[in-house]
mmCIF file of C-alpha atoms and ligand atoms in Angstrom:
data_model
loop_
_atom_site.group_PDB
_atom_site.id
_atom_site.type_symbol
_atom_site.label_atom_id
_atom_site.label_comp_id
_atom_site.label_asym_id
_atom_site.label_seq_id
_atom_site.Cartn_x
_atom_site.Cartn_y
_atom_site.Cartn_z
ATOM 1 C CA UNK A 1 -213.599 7.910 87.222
ATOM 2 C CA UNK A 2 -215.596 7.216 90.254
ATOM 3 C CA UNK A 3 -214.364 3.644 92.409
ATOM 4 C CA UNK A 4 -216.301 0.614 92.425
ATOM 5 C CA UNK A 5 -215.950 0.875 96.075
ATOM 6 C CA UNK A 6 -213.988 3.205 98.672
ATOM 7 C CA UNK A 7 -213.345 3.710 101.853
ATOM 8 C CA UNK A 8 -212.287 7.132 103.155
ATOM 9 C CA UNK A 9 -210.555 7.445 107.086
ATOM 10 C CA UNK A 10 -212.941 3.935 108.116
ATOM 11 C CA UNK A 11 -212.318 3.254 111.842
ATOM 12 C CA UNK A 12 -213.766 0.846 113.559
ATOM 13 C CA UNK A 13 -212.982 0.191 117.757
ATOM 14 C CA UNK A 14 -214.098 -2.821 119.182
ATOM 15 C CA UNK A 15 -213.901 -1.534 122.959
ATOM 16 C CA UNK A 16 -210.104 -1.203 123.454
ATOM 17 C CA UNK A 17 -209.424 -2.739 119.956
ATOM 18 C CA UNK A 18 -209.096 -0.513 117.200
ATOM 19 C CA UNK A 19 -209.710 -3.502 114.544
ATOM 20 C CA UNK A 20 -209.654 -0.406 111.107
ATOM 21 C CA UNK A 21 -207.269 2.304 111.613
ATOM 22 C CA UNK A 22 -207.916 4.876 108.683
ATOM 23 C CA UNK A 23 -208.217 2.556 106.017
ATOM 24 C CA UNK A 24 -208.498 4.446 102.886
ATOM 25 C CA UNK A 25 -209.346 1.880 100.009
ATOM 26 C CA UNK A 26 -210.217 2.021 96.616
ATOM 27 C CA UNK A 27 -211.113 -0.263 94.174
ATOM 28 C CA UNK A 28 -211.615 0.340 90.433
ATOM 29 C CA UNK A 29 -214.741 -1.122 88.108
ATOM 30 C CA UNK A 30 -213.704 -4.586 86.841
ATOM 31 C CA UNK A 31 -210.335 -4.572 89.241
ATOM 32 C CA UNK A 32 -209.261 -7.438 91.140
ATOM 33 C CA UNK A 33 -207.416 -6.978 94.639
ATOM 34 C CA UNK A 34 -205.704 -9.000 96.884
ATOM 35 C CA UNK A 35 -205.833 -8.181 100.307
ATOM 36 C CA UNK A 36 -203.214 -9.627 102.677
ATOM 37 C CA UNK A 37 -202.058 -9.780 106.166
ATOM 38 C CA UNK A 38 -201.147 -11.449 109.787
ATOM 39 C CA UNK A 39 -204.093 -13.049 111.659
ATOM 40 C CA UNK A 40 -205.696 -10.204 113.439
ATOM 41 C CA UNK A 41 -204.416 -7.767 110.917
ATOM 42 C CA UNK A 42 -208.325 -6.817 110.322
ATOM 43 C CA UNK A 43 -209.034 -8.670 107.044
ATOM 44 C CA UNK A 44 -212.380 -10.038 108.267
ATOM 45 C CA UNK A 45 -213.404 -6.905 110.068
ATOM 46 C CA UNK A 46 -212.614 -4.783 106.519
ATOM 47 C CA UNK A 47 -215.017 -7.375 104.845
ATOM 48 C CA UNK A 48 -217.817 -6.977 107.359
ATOM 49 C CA UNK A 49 -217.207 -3.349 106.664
ATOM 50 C CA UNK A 50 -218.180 -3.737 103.108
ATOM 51 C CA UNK A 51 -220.989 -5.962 103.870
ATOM 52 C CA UNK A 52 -222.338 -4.010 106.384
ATOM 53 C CA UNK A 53 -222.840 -6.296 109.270
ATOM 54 C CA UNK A 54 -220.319 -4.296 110.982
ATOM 55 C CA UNK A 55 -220.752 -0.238 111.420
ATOM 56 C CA UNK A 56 -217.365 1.615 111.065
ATOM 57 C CA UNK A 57 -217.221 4.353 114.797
ATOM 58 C CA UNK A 58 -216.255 6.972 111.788
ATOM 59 C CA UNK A 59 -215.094 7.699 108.062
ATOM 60 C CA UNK A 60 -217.570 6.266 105.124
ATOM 61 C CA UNK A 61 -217.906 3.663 102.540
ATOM 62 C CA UNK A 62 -218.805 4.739 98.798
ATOM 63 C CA UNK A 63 -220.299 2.244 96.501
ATOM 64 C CA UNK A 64 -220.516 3.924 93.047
ATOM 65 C CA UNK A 65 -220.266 7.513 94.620
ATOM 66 C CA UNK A 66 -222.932 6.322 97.276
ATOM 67 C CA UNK A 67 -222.487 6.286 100.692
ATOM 68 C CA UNK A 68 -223.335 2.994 102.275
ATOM 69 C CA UNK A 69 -221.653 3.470 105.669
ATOM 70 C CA UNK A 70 -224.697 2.584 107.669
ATOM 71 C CA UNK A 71 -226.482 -0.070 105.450
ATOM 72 C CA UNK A 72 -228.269 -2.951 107.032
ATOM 73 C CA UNK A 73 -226.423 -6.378 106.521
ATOM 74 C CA UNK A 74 -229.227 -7.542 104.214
ATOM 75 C CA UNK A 75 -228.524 -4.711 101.760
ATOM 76 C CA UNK A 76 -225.350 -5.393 99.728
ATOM 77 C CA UNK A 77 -226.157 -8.004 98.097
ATOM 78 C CA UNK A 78 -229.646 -5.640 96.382
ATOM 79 C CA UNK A 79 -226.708 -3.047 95.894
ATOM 80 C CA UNK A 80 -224.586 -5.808 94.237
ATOM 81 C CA UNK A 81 -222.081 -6.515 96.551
ATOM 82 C CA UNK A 82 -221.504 -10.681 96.420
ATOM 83 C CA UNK A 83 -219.796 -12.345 99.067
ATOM 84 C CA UNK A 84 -218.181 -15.863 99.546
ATOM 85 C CA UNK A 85 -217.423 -16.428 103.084
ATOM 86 C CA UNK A 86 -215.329 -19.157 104.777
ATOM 87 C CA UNK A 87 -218.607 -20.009 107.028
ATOM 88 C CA UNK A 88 -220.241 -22.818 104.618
ATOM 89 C CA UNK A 89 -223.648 -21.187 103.363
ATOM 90 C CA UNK A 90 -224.879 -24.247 100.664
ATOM 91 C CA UNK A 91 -228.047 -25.700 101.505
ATOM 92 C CA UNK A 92 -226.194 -29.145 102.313
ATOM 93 C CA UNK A 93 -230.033 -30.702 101.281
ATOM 94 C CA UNK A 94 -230.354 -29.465 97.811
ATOM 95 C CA UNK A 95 -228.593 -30.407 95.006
ATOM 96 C CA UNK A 96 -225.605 -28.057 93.066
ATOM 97 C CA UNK A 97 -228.682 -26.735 90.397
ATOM 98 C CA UNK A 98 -231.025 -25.920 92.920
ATOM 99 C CA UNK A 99 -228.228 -23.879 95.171
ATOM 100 C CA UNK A 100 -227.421 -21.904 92.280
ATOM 101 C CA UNK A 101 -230.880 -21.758 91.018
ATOM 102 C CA UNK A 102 -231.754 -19.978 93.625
ATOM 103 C CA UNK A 103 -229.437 -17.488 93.874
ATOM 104 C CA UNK A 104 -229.849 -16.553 90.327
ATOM 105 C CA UNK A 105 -234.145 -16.693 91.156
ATOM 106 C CA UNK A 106 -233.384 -13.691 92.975
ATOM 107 C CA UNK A 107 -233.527 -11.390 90.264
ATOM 108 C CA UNK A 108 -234.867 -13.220 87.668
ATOM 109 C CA UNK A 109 -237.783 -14.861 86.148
ATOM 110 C CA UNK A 110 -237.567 -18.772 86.431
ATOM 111 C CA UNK A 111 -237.018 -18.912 82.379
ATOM 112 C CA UNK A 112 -233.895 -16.990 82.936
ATOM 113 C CA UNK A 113 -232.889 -18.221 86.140
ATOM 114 C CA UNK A 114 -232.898 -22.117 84.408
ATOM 115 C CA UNK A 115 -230.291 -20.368 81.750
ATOM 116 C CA UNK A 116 -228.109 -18.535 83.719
ATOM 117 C CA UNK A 117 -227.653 -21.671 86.515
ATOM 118 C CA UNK A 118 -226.552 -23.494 83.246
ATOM 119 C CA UNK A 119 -224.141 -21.102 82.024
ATOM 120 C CA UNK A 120 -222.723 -20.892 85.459
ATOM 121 C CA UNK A 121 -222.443 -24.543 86.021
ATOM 122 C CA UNK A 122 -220.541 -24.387 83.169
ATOM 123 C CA UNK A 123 -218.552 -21.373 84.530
ATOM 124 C CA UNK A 124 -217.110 -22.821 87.519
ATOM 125 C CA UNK A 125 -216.602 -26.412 85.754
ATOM 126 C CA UNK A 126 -220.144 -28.393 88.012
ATOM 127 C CA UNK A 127 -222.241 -29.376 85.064
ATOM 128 C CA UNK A 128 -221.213 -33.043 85.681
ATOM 129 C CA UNK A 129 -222.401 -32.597 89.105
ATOM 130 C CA UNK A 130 -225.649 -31.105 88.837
ATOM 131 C CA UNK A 131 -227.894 -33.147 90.753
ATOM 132 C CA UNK A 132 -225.588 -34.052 93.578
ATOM 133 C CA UNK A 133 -226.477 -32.758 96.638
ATOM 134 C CA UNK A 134 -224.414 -30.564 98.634
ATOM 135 C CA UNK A 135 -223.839 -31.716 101.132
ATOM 136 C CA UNK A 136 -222.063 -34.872 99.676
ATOM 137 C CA UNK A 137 -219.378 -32.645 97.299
ATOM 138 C CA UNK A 138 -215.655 -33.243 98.801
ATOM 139 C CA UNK A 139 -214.112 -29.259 99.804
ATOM 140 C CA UNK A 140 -212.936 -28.104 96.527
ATOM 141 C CA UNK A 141 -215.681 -29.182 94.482
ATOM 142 C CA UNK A 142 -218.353 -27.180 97.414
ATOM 143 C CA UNK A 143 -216.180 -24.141 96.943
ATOM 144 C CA UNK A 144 -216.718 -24.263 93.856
ATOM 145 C CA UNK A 145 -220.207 -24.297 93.625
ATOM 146 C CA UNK A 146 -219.797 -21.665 96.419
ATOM 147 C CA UNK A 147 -218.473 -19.220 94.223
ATOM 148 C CA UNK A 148 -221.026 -20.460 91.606
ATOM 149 C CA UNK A 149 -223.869 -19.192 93.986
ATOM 150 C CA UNK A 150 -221.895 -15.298 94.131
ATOM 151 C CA UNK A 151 -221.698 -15.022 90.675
ATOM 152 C CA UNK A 152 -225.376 -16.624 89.678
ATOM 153 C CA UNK A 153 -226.746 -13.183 91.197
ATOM 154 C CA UNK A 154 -224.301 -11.217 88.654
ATOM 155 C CA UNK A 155 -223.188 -8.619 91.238
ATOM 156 C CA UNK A 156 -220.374 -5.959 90.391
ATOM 157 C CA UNK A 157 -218.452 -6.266 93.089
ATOM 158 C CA UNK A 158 -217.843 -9.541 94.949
ATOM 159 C CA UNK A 159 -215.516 -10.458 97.947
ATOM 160 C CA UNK A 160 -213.912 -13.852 98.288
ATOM 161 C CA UNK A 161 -212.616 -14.542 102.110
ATOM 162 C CA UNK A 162 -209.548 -17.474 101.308
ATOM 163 C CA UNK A 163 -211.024 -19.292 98.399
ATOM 164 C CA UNK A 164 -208.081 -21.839 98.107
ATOM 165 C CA UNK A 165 -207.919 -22.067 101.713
ATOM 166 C CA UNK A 166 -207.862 -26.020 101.973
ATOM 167 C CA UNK A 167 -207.685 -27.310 98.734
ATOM 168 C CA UNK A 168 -205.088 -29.513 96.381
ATOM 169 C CA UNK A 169 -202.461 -28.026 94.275
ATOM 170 C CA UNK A 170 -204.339 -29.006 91.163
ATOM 171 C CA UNK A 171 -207.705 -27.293 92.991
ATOM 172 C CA UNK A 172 -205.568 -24.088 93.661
ATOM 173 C CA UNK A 173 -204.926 -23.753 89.928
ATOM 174 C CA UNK A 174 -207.982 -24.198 88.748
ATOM 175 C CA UNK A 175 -209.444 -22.123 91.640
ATOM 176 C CA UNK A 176 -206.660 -19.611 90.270
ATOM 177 C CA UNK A 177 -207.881 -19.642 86.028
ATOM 178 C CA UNK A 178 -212.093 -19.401 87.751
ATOM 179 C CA UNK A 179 -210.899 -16.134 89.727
ATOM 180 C CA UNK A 180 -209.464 -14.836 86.421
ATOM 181 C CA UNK A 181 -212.399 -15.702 84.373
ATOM 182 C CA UNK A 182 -214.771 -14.358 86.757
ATOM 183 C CA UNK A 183 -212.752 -11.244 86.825
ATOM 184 C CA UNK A 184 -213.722 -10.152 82.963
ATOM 185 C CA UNK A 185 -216.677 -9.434 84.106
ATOM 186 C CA UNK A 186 -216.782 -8.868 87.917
ATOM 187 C CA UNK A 187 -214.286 -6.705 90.190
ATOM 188 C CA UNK A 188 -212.968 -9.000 92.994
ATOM 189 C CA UNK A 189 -211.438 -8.322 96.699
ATOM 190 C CA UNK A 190 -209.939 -11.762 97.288
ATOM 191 C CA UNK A 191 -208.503 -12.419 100.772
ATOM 192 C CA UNK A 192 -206.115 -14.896 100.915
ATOM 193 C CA UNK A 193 -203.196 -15.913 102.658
ATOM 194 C CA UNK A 194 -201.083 -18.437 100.409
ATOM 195 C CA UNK A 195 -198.932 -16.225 97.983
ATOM 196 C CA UNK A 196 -198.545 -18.469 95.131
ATOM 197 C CA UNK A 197 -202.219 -18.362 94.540
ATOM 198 C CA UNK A 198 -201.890 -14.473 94.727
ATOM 199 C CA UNK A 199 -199.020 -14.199 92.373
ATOM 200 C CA UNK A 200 -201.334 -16.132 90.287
ATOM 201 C CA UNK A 201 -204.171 -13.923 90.093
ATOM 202 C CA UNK A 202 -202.977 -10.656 91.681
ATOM 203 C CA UNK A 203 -201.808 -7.541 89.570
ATOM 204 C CA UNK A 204 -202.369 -5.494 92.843
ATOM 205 C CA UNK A 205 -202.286 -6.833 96.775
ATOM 206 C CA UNK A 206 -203.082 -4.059 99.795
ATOM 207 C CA UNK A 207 -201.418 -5.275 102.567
ATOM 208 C CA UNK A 208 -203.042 -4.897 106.141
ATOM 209 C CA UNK A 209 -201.434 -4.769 109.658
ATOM 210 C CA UNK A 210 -203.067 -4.365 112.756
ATOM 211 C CA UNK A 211 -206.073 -3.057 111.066
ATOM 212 C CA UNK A 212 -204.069 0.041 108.967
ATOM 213 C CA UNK A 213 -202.942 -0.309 105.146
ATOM 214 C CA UNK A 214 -199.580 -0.368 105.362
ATOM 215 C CA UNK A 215 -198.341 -1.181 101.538
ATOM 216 C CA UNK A 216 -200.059 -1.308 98.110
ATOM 217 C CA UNK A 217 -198.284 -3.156 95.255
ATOM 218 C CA UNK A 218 -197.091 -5.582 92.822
ATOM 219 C CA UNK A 219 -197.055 -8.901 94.680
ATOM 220 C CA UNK A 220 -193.402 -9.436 93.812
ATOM 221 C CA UNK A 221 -192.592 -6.276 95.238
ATOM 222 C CA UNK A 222 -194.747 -6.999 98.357
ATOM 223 C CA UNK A 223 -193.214 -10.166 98.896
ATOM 224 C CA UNK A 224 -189.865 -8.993 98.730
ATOM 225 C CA UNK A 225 -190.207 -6.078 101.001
ATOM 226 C CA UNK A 226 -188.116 -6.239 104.206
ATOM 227 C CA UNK A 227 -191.151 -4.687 106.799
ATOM 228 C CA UNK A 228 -193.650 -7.434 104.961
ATOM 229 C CA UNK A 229 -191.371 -10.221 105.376
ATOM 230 C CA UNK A 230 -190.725 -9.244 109.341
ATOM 231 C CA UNK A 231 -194.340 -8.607 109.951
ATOM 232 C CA UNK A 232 -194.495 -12.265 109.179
ATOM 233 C CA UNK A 233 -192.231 -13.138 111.479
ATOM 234 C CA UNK A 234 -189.291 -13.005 110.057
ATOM 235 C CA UNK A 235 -190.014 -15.498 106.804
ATOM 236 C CA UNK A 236 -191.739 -14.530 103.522
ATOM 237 C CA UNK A 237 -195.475 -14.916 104.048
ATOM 238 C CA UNK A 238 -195.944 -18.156 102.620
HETATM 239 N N1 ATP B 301 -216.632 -8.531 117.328
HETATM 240 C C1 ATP B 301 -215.425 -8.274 117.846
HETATM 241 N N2 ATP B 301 -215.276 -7.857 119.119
HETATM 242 C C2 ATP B 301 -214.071 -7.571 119.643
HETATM 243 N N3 ATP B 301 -212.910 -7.658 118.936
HETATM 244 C C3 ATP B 301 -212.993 -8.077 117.673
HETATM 245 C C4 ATP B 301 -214.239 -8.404 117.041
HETATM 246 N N4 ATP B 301 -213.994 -8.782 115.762
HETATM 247 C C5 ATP B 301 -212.661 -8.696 115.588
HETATM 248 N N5 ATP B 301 -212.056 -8.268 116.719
HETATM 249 C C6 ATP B 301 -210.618 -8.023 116.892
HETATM 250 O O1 ATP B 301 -210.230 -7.140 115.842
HETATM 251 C C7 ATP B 301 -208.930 -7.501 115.357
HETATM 252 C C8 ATP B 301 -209.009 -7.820 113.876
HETATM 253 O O2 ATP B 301 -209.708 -9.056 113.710
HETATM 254 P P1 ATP B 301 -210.060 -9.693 112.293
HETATM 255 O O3 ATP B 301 -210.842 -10.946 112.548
HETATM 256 O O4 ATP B 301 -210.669 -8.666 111.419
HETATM 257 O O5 ATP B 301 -208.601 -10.070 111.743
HETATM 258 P P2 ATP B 301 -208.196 -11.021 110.520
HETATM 259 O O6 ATP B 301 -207.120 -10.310 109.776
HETATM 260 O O7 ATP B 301 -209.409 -11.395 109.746
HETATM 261 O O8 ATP B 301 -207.602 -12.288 111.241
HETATM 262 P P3 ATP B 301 -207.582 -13.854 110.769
HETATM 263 O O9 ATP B 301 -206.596 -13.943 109.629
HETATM 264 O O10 ATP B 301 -207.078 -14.542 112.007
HETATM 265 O O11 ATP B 301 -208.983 -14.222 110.406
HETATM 266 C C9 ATP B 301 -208.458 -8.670 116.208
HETATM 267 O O12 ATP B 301 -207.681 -8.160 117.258
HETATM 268 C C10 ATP B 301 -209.750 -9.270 116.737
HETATM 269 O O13 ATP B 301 -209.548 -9.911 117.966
#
């Protein structure tokens, strides 16, 4: 069956740093992935791959079979590529409805739009907070309605860059059961660093180091692997 998305030999240099070293990914419909690795490994770089606001220097990116290797950043999401970034992107002025009203305006008549921003209020457990603005929600609760905003515009595919980065025990597990729900109907690149989160959602986890895929597996198997536990510095990532 054809990937979601892959990547085939991607490279990317950034003058003297070669950021993507021959990253060959591949990502079923409806999978979720965790993608790990050492600050500077390339995690951030790989997303703006996907996202297209950076250009690999060679090998491609297939989105359903079609090449999107030189799309302009303002394409993916049309394509249906959702992305949650750690740069805050909420309009801190308008309330939680009318961020994820908007998003789901996009493609939708206002009729609709007004049902799915219900149903995903619901989703991601903001009803109760509706018509609270923004920029007044404490971290968790903002991520939240982050995530909210990604999956009002019902893409396929959407990319999460440290979603529990930040937040309370209680926040991480919840955080945790909304990745899982989201994932019936959405496939999922998560990037995240804390492992008990990832043993809590992940089936699969590609690990990266200095910008190659060095290891693909369970992440029980990852974290007991002798080369993963040295490339972070000799303790288990944590
Ligand atoms: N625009 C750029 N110009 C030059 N070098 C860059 C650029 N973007 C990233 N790099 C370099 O590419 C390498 C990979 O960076 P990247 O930010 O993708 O890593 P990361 O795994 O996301 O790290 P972190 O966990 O710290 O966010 C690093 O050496 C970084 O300094």
């Amino acid at each position: 069956m054809t990937p979601l998305i892959e990547t085939r030999d991607l490279n990317v240099r950034f003058g003297g740093v070669h950021a993507t070293r021959d990253v060959n990914f591949s990502l079923a419909e409806n999978e979720l992935r965790c993608v790990i690795g050492p600050n500077g490994a390339g995690k951030s770089t790989f997303f703006k791959l996907l996202t297209g606001q950076v250009k690999p220097t060679s090998g491609q990116i297939l989105f359903r079979g079609q090449d999107i290797s030189r799309m302009q950043p303002h394409e993916p999401g049309r394509l249906g590529i959702g992305i949650k970034t750690q740069v805050p992107s909420l309009f801190n002025g308008l309330t939680v409805w009318e961020n994820v009203w908007l998003s789901a305006r996009r493609l939708n008549s206002s009729m609709q739009a007004e049902r799915i921003t219900r149903e995903t209020l619901e989703r991601v457990g903001m009803a109760a907070y509706h018509d609270v603005q923004a920029g007044l929600l404490a971290h968790g609760l903002r991520q939240w309605v982050e995530i909210g905003v990604v999956i009002a515009a019902d893409p396929p595919l959407i990319l999460l860059d440290e979603p529990a980065a930040g937040m309370s025990d209680a926040e991480v597990a919840r955080t945790a059961e909304l990745i899982l729900e989201i994932n019936r109907q959405h496939a999922l690149v998560v990037v995240e660093h804390d492992m008990n989160f990832i043993r809590m959602i992940a089936r699969k986890v590609t690990v990266l180091h200095q910008g190659a895929v060095i290891r693909e597996d369970t992440p029980d198997r990852i974290m007991s692997d002798p080369l993963i536990q040295q490339i972070y510095l000799g303790k288990k990532p944590h």
